[in-house]
mmCIF file of C-alpha atoms in Angstrom:
data_model
loop_
_atom_site.group_PDB
_atom_site.id
_atom_site.type_symbol
_atom_site.label_atom_id
_atom_site.label_comp_id
_atom_site.label_asym_id
_atom_site.label_seq_id
_atom_site.Cartn_x
_atom_site.Cartn_y
_atom_site.Cartn_z
ATOM 1 C CA MET A 17 92.355 48.208 204.729
ATOM 2 C CA CYS A 18 92.370 51.039 202.177
ATOM 3 C CA GLN A 19 89.224 51.953 200.262
ATOM 4 C CA LEU A 20 88.783 51.948 196.480
ATOM 5 C CA LEU A 21 86.241 53.726 194.287
ATOM 6 C CA GLY A 22 85.869 53.560 190.518
ATOM 7 C CA MET A 23 83.354 54.745 187.944
ATOM 8 C CA ASN A 24 82.928 53.817 184.281
ATOM 9 C CA CYS A 25 80.102 55.153 182.119
ATOM 10 C CA ASN A 26 78.910 55.648 178.554
ATOM 11 C CA VAL A 27 78.470 59.425 178.802
ATOM 12 C CA PRO A 28 80.530 61.905 180.862
ATOM 13 C CA THR A 29 79.155 61.787 184.392
ATOM 14 C CA ASP A 30 80.064 63.456 187.672
ATOM 15 C CA ILE A 31 80.914 61.335 190.680
ATOM 16 C CA CYS A 32 79.752 63.842 193.308
ATOM 17 C CA PHE A 33 77.123 61.583 194.911
ATOM 18 C CA SER A 34 79.372 58.540 195.262
ATOM 19 C CA PHE A 35 82.358 60.641 196.335
ATOM 20 C CA GLU A 36 80.283 62.377 199.013
ATOM 21 C CA GLY A 37 79.739 59.045 200.729
ATOM 22 C CA PHE A 38 83.136 57.585 199.889
ATOM 23 C CA SER A 39 85.054 60.546 201.328
ATOM 24 C CA GLN A 40 83.382 60.058 204.708
ATOM 25 C CA ARG A 41 85.419 56.876 205.059
ATOM 26 C CA GLY A 42 88.566 58.997 205.187
ATOM 27 C CA GLY A 43 88.448 59.826 208.888
ATOM 28 C CA GLY A 44 84.680 60.079 209.374
ATOM 29 C CA THR A 45 82.873 56.747 209.305
ATOM 30 C CA ASP A 46 86.115 54.777 209.051
ATOM 31 C CA GLU A 47 89.723 54.976 210.199
ATOM 32 C CA HIS A 48 91.466 55.686 206.892
ATOM 33 C CA ARG A 49 93.165 58.988 207.709
ATOM 34 C CA ASP A 50 96.484 58.712 205.860
ATOM 35 C CA GLY A 51 95.653 60.577 202.676
ATOM 36 C CA TRP A 52 93.407 60.197 199.665
ATOM 37 C CA GLY A 53 93.325 60.852 195.947
ATOM 38 C CA ILE A 54 91.056 60.952 192.915
ATOM 39 C CA ALA A 55 91.849 60.938 189.188
ATOM 40 C CA PHE A 56 89.533 61.771 186.268
ATOM 41 C CA PHE A 57 90.032 61.243 182.563
ATOM 42 C CA GLU A 58 89.035 64.096 180.285
ATOM 43 C CA GLY A 59 89.603 62.965 176.709
ATOM 44 C CA LYS A 60 93.210 61.769 176.564
ATOM 45 C CA GLY A 61 94.144 63.978 179.495
ATOM 46 C CA CYS A 62 93.609 63.416 183.195
ATOM 47 C CA ARG A 63 93.325 65.389 186.390
ATOM 48 C CA ASN A 64 94.891 63.838 189.476
ATOM 49 C CA PHE A 65 94.233 65.281 192.937
ATOM 50 C CA VAL A 66 96.061 63.814 195.944
ATOM 51 C CA ASP A 67 96.404 64.973 199.538
ATOM 52 C CA ILE A 68 97.986 63.600 202.714
ATOM 53 C CA LEU A 69 95.188 65.001 204.880
ATOM 54 C CA PRO A 70 92.149 62.860 205.755
ATOM 55 C CA ALA A 71 89.474 63.146 203.081
ATOM 56 C CA THR A 72 86.951 64.484 205.605
ATOM 57 C CA HIS A 73 89.251 67.433 206.437
ATOM 58 C CA SER A 74 90.905 68.056 203.081
ATOM 59 C CA PRO A 75 90.282 71.367 201.276
ATOM 60 C CA VAL A 76 91.111 69.524 198.055
ATOM 61 C CA ALA A 77 88.304 67.022 198.731
ATOM 62 C CA HIS A 78 85.957 69.938 199.291
ATOM 63 C CA LEU A 79 87.013 71.364 195.923
ATOM 64 C CA VAL A 80 86.239 68.075 194.188
ATOM 65 C CA LYS A 81 82.783 67.924 195.803
ATOM 66 C CA GLU A 82 81.967 71.464 194.725
ATOM 67 C CA TYR A 83 83.356 71.142 191.205
ATOM 68 C CA PRO A 84 81.385 68.431 189.372
ATOM 69 C CA ILE A 85 83.983 67.231 186.887
ATOM 70 C CA LYS A 86 82.353 64.930 184.343
ATOM 71 C CA SER A 87 84.278 61.933 183.086
ATOM 72 C CA LEU A 88 83.894 58.494 181.527
ATOM 73 C CA ASN A 89 86.390 56.929 183.954
ATOM 74 C CA VAL A 90 87.246 57.889 187.528
ATOM 75 C CA ILE A 91 89.425 56.200 190.170
ATOM 76 C CA ALA A 92 89.639 57.269 193.818
ATOM 77 C CA HIS A 93 91.473 55.897 196.852
ATOM 78 C CA ILE A 94 91.467 56.478 200.600
ATOM 79 C CA ARG A 95 94.645 55.364 202.302
ATOM 80 C CA LYS A 96 95.452 53.577 205.508
ATOM 81 C CA ALA A 97 99.235 53.483 205.435
ATOM 82 C CA THR A 98 100.868 50.076 205.872
ATOM 83 C CA VAL A 99 103.869 50.376 203.544
ATOM 84 C CA GLY A 100 105.488 53.767 203.006
ATOM 85 C CA LYS A 101 105.279 57.014 204.952
ATOM 86 C CA ILE A 102 102.391 59.476 204.725
ATOM 87 C CA ARG A 103 103.684 61.491 201.795
ATOM 88 C CA LEU A 104 102.281 62.674 198.463
ATOM 89 C CA GLU A 105 104.491 60.307 196.474
ATOM 90 C CA ASN A 106 102.925 57.369 198.344
ATOM 91 C CA THR A 107 99.341 58.549 197.791
ATOM 92 C CA HIS A 108 97.115 56.812 195.218
ATOM 93 C CA PRO A 109 96.047 56.993 192.421
ATOM 94 C CA PHE A 110 99.319 56.631 190.531
ATOM 95 C CA VAL A 111 99.621 57.793 186.919
ATOM 96 C CA ARG A 112 101.963 56.635 184.135
ATOM 97 C CA GLU A 113 102.077 56.816 180.344
ATOM 98 C CA LEU A 114 102.103 53.752 178.092
ATOM 99 C CA TRP A 115 101.465 53.595 174.322
ATOM 100 C CA GLY A 116 100.527 57.265 174.240
ATOM 101 C CA HIS A 117 97.820 56.923 176.891
ATOM 102 C CA TYR A 118 97.710 57.755 180.571
ATOM 103 C CA TRP A 119 97.061 54.800 182.876
ATOM 104 C CA ILE A 120 95.660 55.338 186.373
ATOM 105 C CA PHE A 121 95.934 52.780 189.171
ATOM 106 C CA ALA A 122 94.911 52.361 192.814
ATOM 107 C CA HIS A 123 95.401 49.317 195.057
ATOM 108 C CA ASN A 124 93.980 47.982 198.281
ATOM 109 C CA GLY A 125 95.851 45.260 200.175
ATOM 110 C CA ASP A 126 99.291 44.245 201.369
ATOM 111 C CA LEU A 127 101.959 42.442 199.334
ATOM 112 C CA LYS A 128 104.509 40.721 201.558
ATOM 113 C CA ASP A 129 108.162 40.483 200.460
ATOM 114 C CA PHE A 130 107.208 41.877 197.054
ATOM 115 C CA ILE A 131 110.356 43.091 195.281
ATOM 116 C CA PRO A 132 109.690 42.852 191.538
ATOM 117 C CA PRO A 133 112.542 43.018 189.014
ATOM 118 C CA LEU A 134 111.669 46.380 187.486
ATOM 119 C CA LEU A 135 113.592 47.669 184.480
ATOM 120 C CA THR A 136 114.162 51.270 183.397
ATOM 121 C CA ASP A 137 110.818 52.081 181.749
ATOM 122 C CA PHE A 138 108.661 52.051 184.871
ATOM 123 C CA GLN A 139 110.124 52.902 188.253
ATOM 124 C CA PRO A 140 108.341 53.766 191.514
ATOM 125 C CA VAL A 141 108.725 57.301 192.836
ATOM 126 C CA GLY A 142 107.518 56.427 196.328
ATOM 127 C CA GLU A 143 107.954 53.529 198.733
ATOM 128 C CA THR A 144 104.729 51.559 198.410
ATOM 129 C CA ASP A 145 104.202 47.987 197.277
ATOM 130 C CA SER A 146 101.207 49.357 195.357
ATOM 131 C CA GLU A 147 103.279 51.561 193.068
ATOM 132 C CA GLN A 148 105.727 48.709 192.493
ATOM 133 C CA ALA A 149 102.816 46.476 191.461
ATOM 134 C CA PHE A 150 101.562 49.147 189.059
ATOM 135 C CA CYS A 151 104.998 49.460 187.490
ATOM 136 C CA LEU A 152 105.197 45.689 187.068
ATOM 137 C CA LEU A 153 101.759 45.554 185.424
ATOM 138 C CA LEU A 154 102.802 48.175 182.881
ATOM 139 C CA GLN A 155 106.198 46.563 182.330
ATOM 140 C CA GLU A 156 104.549 43.222 181.579
ATOM 141 C CA LEU A 157 102.116 44.879 179.176
ATOM 142 C CA LYS A 158 104.923 46.582 177.282
ATOM 143 C CA ASP A 159 107.134 43.474 177.219
ATOM 144 C CA ARG A 160 104.366 41.148 175.993
ATOM 145 C CA HIS A 161 102.974 43.605 173.453
ATOM 146 C CA PRO A 162 105.980 45.448 171.957
ATOM 147 C CA GLY A 163 103.949 46.508 168.916
ATOM 148 C CA GLY A 164 101.665 48.752 170.944
ATOM 149 C CA MET A 165 98.169 48.555 172.383
ATOM 150 C CA PRO A 166 96.807 45.014 171.839
ATOM 151 C CA THR A 167 93.199 43.965 171.414
ATOM 152 C CA LEU A 168 91.081 44.090 174.556
ATOM 153 C CA PRO A 169 91.009 40.266 174.985
ATOM 154 C CA ALA A 170 94.815 40.130 174.728
ATOM 155 C CA LEU A 171 95.158 43.053 177.122
ATOM 156 C CA HIS A 172 92.835 41.327 179.577
ATOM 157 C CA ARG A 173 94.780 38.042 179.367
ATOM 158 C CA THR A 174 98.082 39.761 180.138
ATOM 159 C CA LEU A 175 96.604 41.670 183.053
ATOM 160 C CA CYS A 176 95.031 38.451 184.400
ATOM 161 C CA ALA A 177 98.318 36.567 184.229
ATOM 162 C CA THR A 178 100.281 39.367 185.871
ATOM 163 C CA ALA A 179 97.644 39.952 188.551
ATOM 164 C CA ALA A 180 97.800 36.259 189.458
ATOM 165 C CA LYS A 181 101.596 36.473 189.918
ATOM 166 C CA ILE A 182 101.328 39.565 192.094
ATOM 167 C CA ALA A 183 98.397 38.215 194.133
ATOM 168 C CA ALA A 184 100.603 35.311 195.206
ATOM 169 C CA TYR A 185 102.300 37.825 197.527
ATOM 170 C CA GLY A 186 99.118 38.860 199.337
ATOM 171 C CA SER A 187 95.936 40.862 198.860
ATOM 172 C CA PHE A 188 95.662 42.538 195.463
ATOM 173 C CA ASN A 189 92.399 44.402 194.979
ATOM 174 C CA PHE A 190 92.959 47.074 192.346
ATOM 175 C CA ILE A 191 91.289 49.396 189.852
ATOM 176 C CA LEU A 192 93.082 50.358 186.644
ATOM 177 C CA SER A 193 92.018 52.485 183.674
ATOM 178 C CA ASN A 194 93.477 53.680 180.384
ATOM 179 C CA GLY A 195 90.671 56.166 179.777
ATOM 180 C CA LYS A 196 88.631 53.823 177.601
ATOM 181 C CA HIS A 197 88.229 50.755 179.785
ATOM 182 C CA LEU A 198 88.245 50.257 183.526
ATOM 183 C CA PHE A 199 89.684 47.049 185.006
ATOM 184 C CA ALA A 200 88.683 45.911 188.503
ATOM 185 C CA HIS A 201 90.468 42.998 190.159
ATOM 186 C CA GLY A 202 88.931 41.419 193.231
ATOM 187 C CA SER A 203 91.206 39.677 195.686
ATOM 188 C CA THR A 204 89.389 39.887 199.012
ATOM 189 C CA GLN A 205 86.688 42.554 198.832
ATOM 190 C CA LEU A 206 85.453 44.560 195.835
ATOM 191 C CA SER A 207 81.881 45.093 194.602
ATOM 192 C CA TYR A 208 80.091 46.943 191.819
ATOM 193 C CA ILE A 209 76.679 48.157 190.768
ATOM 194 C CA VAL A 210 75.368 49.116 187.328
ATOM 195 C CA ARG A 211 72.801 51.902 187.164
ATOM 196 C CA ARG A 212 70.728 52.114 183.984
ATOM 197 C CA HIS A 213 67.138 52.708 182.880
ATOM 198 C CA PRO A 214 64.771 52.429 184.681
ATOM 199 C CA PHE A 215 66.604 54.420 187.341
ATOM 200 C CA GLY A 216 65.539 54.739 190.956
ATOM 201 C CA GLN A 217 66.618 56.264 194.245
ATOM 202 C CA ALA A 218 69.913 55.589 196.003
ATOM 203 C CA HIS A 219 70.721 56.268 199.668
ATOM 204 C CA LEU A 220 74.287 56.533 200.948
ATOM 205 C CA VAL A 221 75.555 54.281 203.728
ATOM 206 C CA ASP A 222 78.007 56.830 205.137
ATOM 207 C CA LYS A 223 75.867 59.976 204.967
ATOM 208 C CA ASP A 224 72.129 60.555 205.048
ATOM 209 C CA ILE A 225 71.781 61.635 201.422
ATOM 210 C CA THR A 226 69.361 60.260 198.839
ATOM 211 C CA VAL A 227 69.411 60.920 195.096
ATOM 212 C CA ASP A 228 66.628 60.122 192.667
ATOM 213 C CA PHE A 229 68.552 59.282 189.501
ATOM 214 C CA ARG A 230 65.374 59.589 187.415
ATOM 215 C CA GLU A 231 65.713 63.349 187.850
ATOM 216 C CA VAL A 232 69.347 63.618 186.725
ATOM 217 C CA THR A 233 69.739 60.978 183.999
ATOM 218 C CA THR A 234 68.467 60.078 180.551
ATOM 219 C CA GLU A 235 67.194 56.704 179.357
ATOM 220 C CA ARG A 236 70.464 55.947 177.548
ATOM 221 C CA ASP A 237 72.770 56.552 180.526
ATOM 222 C CA GLN A 238 74.742 53.617 181.923
ATOM 223 C CA VAL A 239 77.004 53.974 184.949
ATOM 224 C CA ALA A 240 79.049 51.320 186.731
ATOM 225 C CA VAL A 241 80.349 52.151 190.213
ATOM 226 C CA ILE A 242 82.979 49.954 191.855
ATOM 227 C CA ALA A 243 83.835 50.170 195.567
ATOM 228 C CA THR A 244 85.586 48.233 198.296
ATOM 229 C CA ALA A 245 82.332 48.168 200.255
ATOM 230 C CA PRO A 246 78.889 49.127 198.875
ATOM 231 C CA LEU A 247 78.253 52.862 199.057
ATOM 232 C CA THR A 248 74.451 52.582 199.228
ATOM 233 C CA ASP A 249 72.139 50.561 201.446
ATOM 234 C CA ASN A 250 69.056 50.282 199.210
ATOM 235 C CA GLU A 251 70.635 48.846 196.046
ATOM 236 C CA SER A 252 71.930 45.387 195.122
ATOM 237 C CA TRP A 253 75.694 45.350 194.679
ATOM 238 C CA THR A 254 77.573 42.480 192.999
ATOM 239 C CA LEU A 255 80.651 41.047 194.702
ATOM 240 C CA ILE A 256 83.581 40.451 192.367
ATOM 241 C CA PRO A 257 84.678 36.865 193.111
ATOM 242 C CA PRO A 258 88.187 36.627 194.572
ATOM 243 C CA GLY A 259 90.758 36.184 191.831
ATOM 244 C CA THR A 260 88.584 37.726 189.115
ATOM 245 C CA LEU A 261 89.394 40.590 186.751
ATOM 246 C CA VAL A 262 86.365 42.443 185.359
ATOM 247 C CA VAL A 263 86.563 44.849 182.408
ATOM 248 C CA PHE A 264 84.026 47.660 182.284
ATOM 249 C CA GLN A 265 83.192 49.572 179.118
ATOM 250 C CA ASP A 266 80.422 52.122 178.557
ATOM 251 C CA GLY A 267 79.065 51.513 182.041
ATOM 252 C CA LEU A 268 78.716 47.743 181.751
ATOM 253 C CA PRO A 269 80.846 44.720 182.739
ATOM 254 C CA LEU A 270 82.192 43.479 179.406
ATOM 255 C CA ILE A 271 84.631 40.673 180.323
ATOM 256 C CA SER A 272 84.917 38.758 183.595
ATOM 257 C CA LYS A 273 87.544 36.063 183.996
ATOM 258 C CA SER A 274 89.488 34.383 186.774
ATOM 259 C CA SER A 275 93.085 35.490 187.128
ATOM 260 C CA ARG A 276 94.021 32.326 188.998
#
């Protein structure tokens, strides 16, 4: 099973601590050796780094660790290839434009016999079921809201309905962001934690590193971290119930609703 990581916060924040532990799952503490990627929003723009090497051996991963990019929304993925060859075009996160905004997407799971009727606006570049699902999500958004970006409740309803259709084909854990909100859909395994005042210490599961967030945060900071499996062993993580789509804004879960 692939590994997902997301971060949503109310002030630009670096993801170095979480990524240090997360990247160990790419060939170190876990078997996911078939590539990895991470995408950051910076204003309306985004940086997207992908590599077919295991995250534990990737010079690009080392660059990300050493260069603390600060962002309000981050999505990362470690791949264990099941559909599609080990190539850059099959490596998450995937990025597309809709309504004048970049959208970033990463998926964990397998969709069996999934061949969606995609039109001309959104087409996959690679071979994965994940990229096809992303294209279908965006196609449904554009078709149902031809006037442009809808309200957040309407956006959430459309994503819920489409996620339910896609999940009928298998496991559909995903993280999606348009730079303002981050959407996390739990199908089999996805958890999150919200860090806010009063902050404390956090210790990574995959590497013996502890951070005292009281030393690196302010009282107004709010950070939500989403991961396939909890990244720390001394904090309480919340499991996203299967078939639930959670919207995060400013570091907090804003809307949570079943997609079934």
